[in-house]
């Protein structure tokens, strides 16, 4: 009987160390390395302004995103900076939600530069910086690498192409890309939001607004454009557009001026 007890004890001890090893490995895989952390500090103003606890939360959400979304390149090999900036663009709009998974995204495809509607990135007539795929491209996002880098290189502007495209995905998550993210926006704000969209579009068309004129394209583009402004220059956006700011803060469950 004694030998069996010894073998059983040895087996239990072995299992302990095996599972302990796996757990340790899992923790280490879920921790961001210092090189990537420094890249975030160098390139992502949003991350720079977070306190230590929220930086850790941001890192975990970022790593989780990269665990289920592939980052691929066409005529280029995405590097660590590309991957971190794409993931940051995904996390910034959903940071206030705590847990969020982009169910409608499987891959981000990085092009060297602007491209056209036929996904060509050489020759003339190339003016697309990013797009959310539809039809046979459903579940994929295409981004210009040059636009991705530019969006994070100037922290004082109001534009960020990658954030713009991820907001389109959030808008699409309720089944319609219409500028009204009904599963995110508090119900009491929906009617005022629609009114504000059309009022602000009129002001943009009259040259009386500092919002990017691309916002007049349609309601979906309006949401994406003002969201870029909201996250890139929140203090200025809040000062110039307090009502829009209030609704976006409620929709994204965060107040970037106070973070």
Tab-separated table of N, CA, C and O in Angstrom, residues 7 32 116 135-136 148 154 169 174 178 180 193 197 203 209:
chain	number	residue	atom	x	y	z
A	7	UNK	N	3.652	6.839	-4.872
A	7	UNK	CA	3.469	7.147	-6.289
A	7	UNK	C	2.365	8.184	-6.489
A	7	UNK	O	2.480	9.102	-7.296
A	32	UNK	N	2.583	42.665	-21.124
A	32	UNK	CA	3.264	43.365	-22.195
A	32	UNK	C	4.742	43.535	-21.867
A	32	UNK	O	5.111	43.834	-20.727
A	116	UNK	N	-7.425	52.372	-53.996
A	116	UNK	CA	-8.688	52.734	-54.636
A	116	UNK	C	-9.758	51.701	-54.332
A	116	UNK	O	-9.520	50.747	-53.590
A	135	UNK	N	-19.385	42.527	-48.046
A	135	UNK	CA	-19.479	41.448	-49.033
A	135	UNK	C	-18.437	40.389	-48.767
A	135	UNK	O	-18.275	39.916	-47.638
A	136	UNK	N	-17.679	40.033	-49.813
A	136	UNK	CA	-16.664	38.999	-49.642
A	136	UNK	C	-15.514	39.451	-48.756
A	136	UNK	O	-14.710	38.632	-48.289
A	148	UNK	N	-2.108	55.289	-41.030
A	148	UNK	CA	-2.031	54.791	-39.652
A	148	UNK	C	-0.955	55.535	-38.883
A	148	UNK	O	-1.191	56.044	-37.775
A	154	UNK	N	0.874	63.080	-35.073
A	154	UNK	CA	0.570	64.474	-34.743
A	154	UNK	C	-0.507	64.473	-33.674
A	154	UNK	O	-1.691	64.364	-33.968
A	169	UNK	N	-16.890	50.232	-37.266
A	169	UNK	CA	-17.195	48.876	-36.808
A	169	UNK	C	-18.146	48.887	-35.622
A	169	UNK	O	-19.064	48.065	-35.531
A	174	UNK	N	-24.601	47.072	-34.418
A	174	UNK	CA	-26.038	46.896	-34.181
A	174	UNK	C	-26.766	46.443	-35.445
A	174	UNK	O	-27.990	46.350	-35.478
A	178	UNK	N	-25.085	53.418	-39.713
A	178	UNK	CA	-25.943	54.564	-40.006
A	178	UNK	C	-25.662	55.783	-39.143
A	178	UNK	O	-26.425	56.754	-39.157
A	180	UNK	N	-25.757	55.887	-35.960
A	180	UNK	CA	-26.499	55.815	-34.695
A	180	UNK	C	-26.208	54.456	-34.049
A	180	UNK	O	-26.885	53.467	-34.337
A	193	UNK	N	-29.344	63.339	-30.805
A	193	UNK	CA	-28.148	63.101	-31.613
A	193	UNK	C	-28.458	63.284	-33.094
A	193	UNK	O	-27.705	63.957	-33.816
A	197	UNK	N	-26.735	66.049	-35.561
A	197	UNK	CA	-26.018	65.696	-36.790
A	197	UNK	C	-26.401	66.659	-37.905
A	197	UNK	O	-25.535	67.262	-38.566
A	203	UNK	N	-23.993	73.651	-40.450
A	203	UNK	CA	-22.952	74.600	-40.055
A	203	UNK	C	-21.650	74.337	-40.822
A	203	UNK	O	-20.959	75.271	-41.229
A	209	UNK	N	-18.115	75.734	-38.966
A	209	UNK	CA	-17.711	74.681	-38.029
A	209	UNK	C	-16.275	74.273	-38.311
A	209	UNK	O	-15.815	74.320	-39.457
